[in-house]
Short mmCIF file of C-alpha atoms in Angstrom, two decimals:
data_model
loop_
_atom_site.label_atom_id
_atom_site.label_comp_id
_atom_site.label_asym_id
_atom_site.label_seq_id
_atom_site.Cartn_x
_atom_site.Cartn_y
_atom_site.Cartn_z
CA MET N 16 101.06 122.85 79.43
CA SER N 17 98.08 120.71 80.47
CA ALA N 18 96.38 121.75 83.69
CA PRO N 19 96.36 119.17 86.51
CA ARG N 20 93.18 117.12 86.57
CA ARG N 21 94.06 114.34 88.98
CA LEU N 22 95.44 114.39 92.53
CA VAL N 23 97.10 111.19 93.73
CA MET N 24 97.45 111.09 97.52
CA TRP N 25 100.09 108.65 98.76
CA ASP N 26 100.33 107.11 102.18
CA ILE N 27 103.97 106.56 103.19
CA ASP N 28 104.54 103.74 105.64
CA ARG N 29 104.22 100.27 104.10
CA THR N 30 102.74 101.81 100.97
CA LEU N 31 105.83 103.54 99.59
CA LEU N 32 108.47 102.33 102.01
CA TYR N 33 109.34 100.52 105.19
CA GLY N 34 111.07 102.80 107.67
CA GLY N 35 112.88 100.15 109.71
CA GLY N 36 111.29 101.21 112.99
CA VAL N 37 113.33 104.42 113.15
CA ALA N 38 110.37 106.71 113.80
CA ALA N 39 108.79 104.36 116.33
CA ARG N 40 112.01 104.27 118.35
CA ALA N 41 112.26 108.06 118.22
CA TRP N 42 108.64 108.32 119.37
CA GLN N 43 109.26 106.15 122.41
CA ALA N 44 112.53 107.90 123.27
CA ALA N 45 110.96 111.36 123.06
CA PHE N 46 108.05 110.28 125.25
CA VAL N 47 110.22 108.80 128.00
CA GLU N 48 112.64 111.73 127.91
CA LEU N 49 109.95 114.41 128.18
CA THR N 50 107.59 112.73 130.63
CA GLY N 51 109.90 110.63 132.77
CA VAL N 52 107.27 107.88 132.49
CA ALA N 53 108.35 104.35 131.60
CA TRP N 54 107.00 103.11 128.29
CA ARG N 55 104.39 100.44 129.06
CA GLU N 56 102.27 99.92 125.99
CA THR N 57 102.86 100.41 122.26
CA PRO N 58 99.77 101.49 120.32
CA ALA N 59 98.79 100.36 116.85
CA PHE N 60 100.40 102.89 114.51
CA GLY N 61 99.19 101.63 111.12
CA GLY N 62 96.92 104.01 109.23
CA ARG N 63 96.42 106.36 112.18
CA THR N 64 97.38 110.00 112.58
CA ASP N 65 100.18 111.05 114.90
CA ALA N 66 97.75 113.38 116.68
CA ASP N 67 95.44 110.46 117.43
CA ILE N 68 98.27 108.18 118.54
CA CYS N 69 99.71 110.91 120.77
CA ALA N 70 96.37 111.35 122.54
CA GLU N 71 96.13 107.60 123.15
CA VAL N 72 99.71 107.29 124.42
CA PHE N 73 99.30 110.18 126.85
CA ALA N 74 96.00 108.80 128.14
CA THR N 75 97.30 105.24 128.45
CA HIS N 76 100.31 106.38 130.45
CA GLY N 77 98.41 108.94 132.54
CA VAL N 78 100.37 111.92 131.20
CA THR N 79 98.70 115.30 131.66
CA ASP N 80 101.62 117.72 131.87
CA CYS N 81 103.15 117.41 128.38
CA THR N 82 101.56 119.09 125.37
CA PRO N 83 101.46 117.42 121.94
CA GLU N 84 103.33 120.43 120.53
CA ARG N 85 106.21 119.93 122.96
CA PHE N 86 106.28 116.21 122.33
CA PHE N 87 106.25 116.51 118.53
CA ALA N 88 109.04 119.11 118.59
CA ARG N 89 111.35 116.70 120.44
CA TYR N 90 110.20 113.71 118.38
CA VAL N 91 111.08 115.55 115.15
CA GLU N 92 114.52 116.42 116.53
CA LEU N 93 115.25 112.77 117.30
CA VAL N 94 114.03 111.60 113.91
CA HIS N 95 116.16 114.24 112.20
CA ALA N 96 119.25 113.07 114.10
CA ASP N 97 118.73 109.49 112.90
CA ARG N 98 117.26 110.20 109.47
CA HIS N 99 120.12 108.36 107.73
CA LEU N 100 118.86 105.14 109.32
CA PHE N 101 115.66 105.12 107.25
CA ALA N 102 117.57 104.02 104.15
CA GLU N 103 120.04 101.87 106.10
CA GLN N 104 117.47 99.92 108.10
CA GLY N 105 114.37 100.36 105.95
CA ALA N 106 113.55 99.72 102.32
CA LEU N 107 111.73 101.20 99.35
CA LEU N 108 108.92 98.89 98.29
CA PRO N 109 108.87 97.24 94.84
CA GLY N 110 107.80 99.38 91.90
CA VAL N 111 107.51 102.60 93.88
CA ARG N 112 110.22 104.63 92.17
CA GLU N 113 109.11 103.58 88.70
CA VAL N 114 105.43 104.36 89.37
CA LEU N 115 106.24 107.76 90.85
CA ASP N 116 108.45 108.59 87.86
CA ARG N 117 105.80 107.57 85.35
CA LEU N 118 103.06 109.58 87.03
CA GLY N 119 105.46 112.49 87.51
CA ALA N 120 105.94 112.69 83.75
CA ASP N 121 102.18 113.24 83.29
CA ARG N 122 101.46 116.98 83.58
CA THR N 123 97.80 116.30 84.31
CA VAL N 124 98.69 114.48 87.54
CA VAL N 125 99.75 115.99 90.87
CA GLN N 126 101.19 113.65 93.49
CA THR N 127 101.22 114.47 97.18
CA LEU N 128 101.43 112.82 100.59
CA VAL N 129 98.47 112.11 102.84
CA THR N 130 99.97 110.44 105.85
CA GLY N 131 99.54 110.10 109.58
CA ASN N 132 103.10 111.37 110.01
CA VAL N 133 103.83 114.92 111.07
CA PRO N 134 105.15 116.93 108.08
CA GLU N 135 108.80 116.95 109.14
CA VAL N 136 108.93 113.19 109.61
CA ALA N 137 107.07 112.58 106.36
CA ALA N 138 109.67 114.72 104.60
CA ALA N 139 112.56 112.88 106.25
CA LYS N 140 111.24 109.48 105.23
CA VAL N 141 110.76 110.26 101.54
CA ALA N 142 114.00 112.25 101.38
CA ALA N 143 115.96 109.26 102.70
CA PHE N 144 115.03 107.40 99.52
CA GLY N 145 115.43 110.34 97.14
CA LEU N 146 111.69 110.73 96.56
CA SER N 147 111.12 114.31 97.67
CA GLY N 148 110.84 115.69 94.16
CA ALA N 149 107.96 113.39 93.30
CA PHE N 150 105.50 115.14 95.60
CA ASP N 151 103.95 118.54 96.01
CA ALA N 152 104.27 118.36 99.79
CA GLU N 153 102.70 121.79 100.16
CA VAL N 154 99.25 120.43 99.35
CA GLY N 155 99.53 117.26 101.44
CA GLY N 156 97.62 116.14 104.51
CA TYR N 157 99.54 115.33 107.68
CA GLY N 158 99.15 113.82 111.11
CA THR N 159 99.01 117.14 112.90
CA ASP N 160 96.16 118.46 110.74
CA ASP N 161 93.58 116.48 112.65
CA ARG N 162 93.10 113.26 114.61
CA VAL N 163 90.68 111.93 111.98
CA ARG N 164 92.32 110.62 108.81
CA ALA N 165 89.39 111.53 106.57
CA THR N 166 90.01 115.17 107.46
CA LEU N 167 93.55 114.87 106.10
CA VAL N 168 92.17 113.82 102.72
CA ARG N 169 89.72 116.73 102.73
CA ARG N 170 92.34 119.30 103.66
CA SER N 171 94.77 118.01 101.05
CA ARG N 172 92.10 118.28 98.38
CA GLU N 173 91.24 121.82 99.49
CA ARG N 174 94.90 122.86 99.42
CA ALA N 175 95.45 121.36 95.98
CA GLU N 176 92.33 122.84 94.43
CA ALA N 177 93.18 126.26 95.87
CA LYS N 178 96.70 126.04 94.40
CA TYR N 179 95.90 124.55 91.00
CA GLY N 180 92.40 125.91 90.47
CA GLY N 181 89.22 124.01 89.86
CA PRO N 182 88.15 120.55 90.99
CA LEU N 183 90.56 117.61 90.86
CA ALA N 184 89.73 113.91 90.67
CA VAL N 185 91.25 112.39 93.81
CA VAL N 186 92.88 108.98 94.14
CA VAL N 187 94.00 107.79 97.59
CA VAL N 188 96.61 105.02 97.82
CA GLY N 189 97.28 103.25 101.11
CA ASP N 190 97.87 99.94 102.83
CA THR N 191 95.24 100.02 105.60
CA GLU N 192 91.48 100.10 105.89
CA HIS N 193 91.87 103.58 107.42
CA ASP N 194 93.24 104.87 104.11
CA VAL N 195 90.31 103.29 102.28
CA THR N 196 87.59 104.62 104.56
CA ALA N 197 89.16 108.10 104.58
CA ALA N 198 89.06 108.10 100.78
CA LEU N 199 85.47 106.94 100.61
CA ALA N 200 84.38 109.51 103.19
CA ASN N 201 85.54 112.17 100.72
CA GLY N 202 84.18 110.60 97.55
CA ALA N 203 87.71 109.74 96.40
CA PHE N 204 88.82 106.67 94.44
CA ALA N 205 90.35 104.26 96.96
CA VAL N 206 93.29 102.04 96.01
CA GLY N 207 94.37 99.52 98.62
CA VAL N 208 97.87 98.05 98.45
CA ALA N 209 98.42 94.84 100.41
CA THR N 210 102.04 95.57 101.29
CA GLY N 211 101.47 96.21 104.99
CA ASN N 212 99.81 94.27 107.77
CA THR N 213 96.32 94.53 106.26
CA SER N 214 95.23 91.73 103.95
CA ALA N 215 93.86 92.24 100.47
CA ALA N 216 90.56 90.76 101.67
CA THR N 217 90.28 93.30 104.49
CA LEU N 218 91.05 96.17 102.11
CA ALA N 219 88.34 94.93 99.77
CA GLU N 220 85.86 94.54 102.63
CA ALA N 221 86.59 98.13 103.67
CA GLY N 222 85.37 99.22 100.23
CA ALA N 223 88.54 99.76 98.20
CA ASP N 224 87.73 100.37 94.53
CA VAL N 225 90.89 98.50 93.53
CA VAL N 226 93.18 96.26 95.59
CA LEU N 227 96.74 95.65 94.42
CA PRO N 228 99.16 93.07 95.86
CA ASP N 229 101.97 95.63 95.54
CA LEU N 230 103.21 98.23 93.06
CA SER N 231 105.59 95.99 91.13
CA ASP N 232 103.43 95.75 87.98
CA VAL N 233 104.22 99.31 86.97
CA GLU N 234 102.07 99.39 83.83
CA ALA N 235 99.00 98.11 85.67
CA VAL N 236 99.49 100.49 88.59
CA VAL N 237 99.92 103.51 86.33
CA ARG N 238 96.72 102.58 84.48
CA VAL N 239 94.84 102.44 87.78
CA LEU N 240 96.27 105.65 89.20
CA GLY N 241 96.62 107.71 86.06
CA GLY N 242 93.58 106.60 84.11
CA SER N 243 89.98 107.54 84.65
CA PRO N 244 88.55 105.84 87.74
CA PRO N 245 85.42 103.76 87.09
#
């Protein structure tokens, strides 16, 4: 069997799927329940880590007596209770399943998740669409690893290289400029996908090596992600 040579790190939200607002509603509900503070301001979630968003929400609302650990525990419980709603109210984006299947058939490629979500919520989202088997979640990078997204890329690479041995060529796929800059900060190949709220022009300006309108052209996407980066 060929040894893995390439590590493809996938963002989740608006790159692989749209979650229908399920996690955002659970976030707000957990915050109000635990703090007793009325929700006043919704932060920008796109491309950021849950640890970073949590710090902003607590600061914005003047909360000092609730730890992130306590908050995330309740948030995960609420997401788990409503996890069926991801598929009912959300959607898998075009080409995703086919691209994941094609790359999954290549024994030289490892696919994982590098996402701002906490691990349990990341798992719930991909499981809702039957995608869990596509990823080695053990070597992923998650929103509780660090507030800085670039650190998630680094830690995922370290985990994967420790597990599989030797250096791996890293490709980061995401829909925001934060995904792109996190990739570049680690010397990874950055693929921007304009399926979220960030335009193709903005992804290119951020330094993406390749910008795709979406993942629907399966052959082209597989060439970009599975071939040798320039």
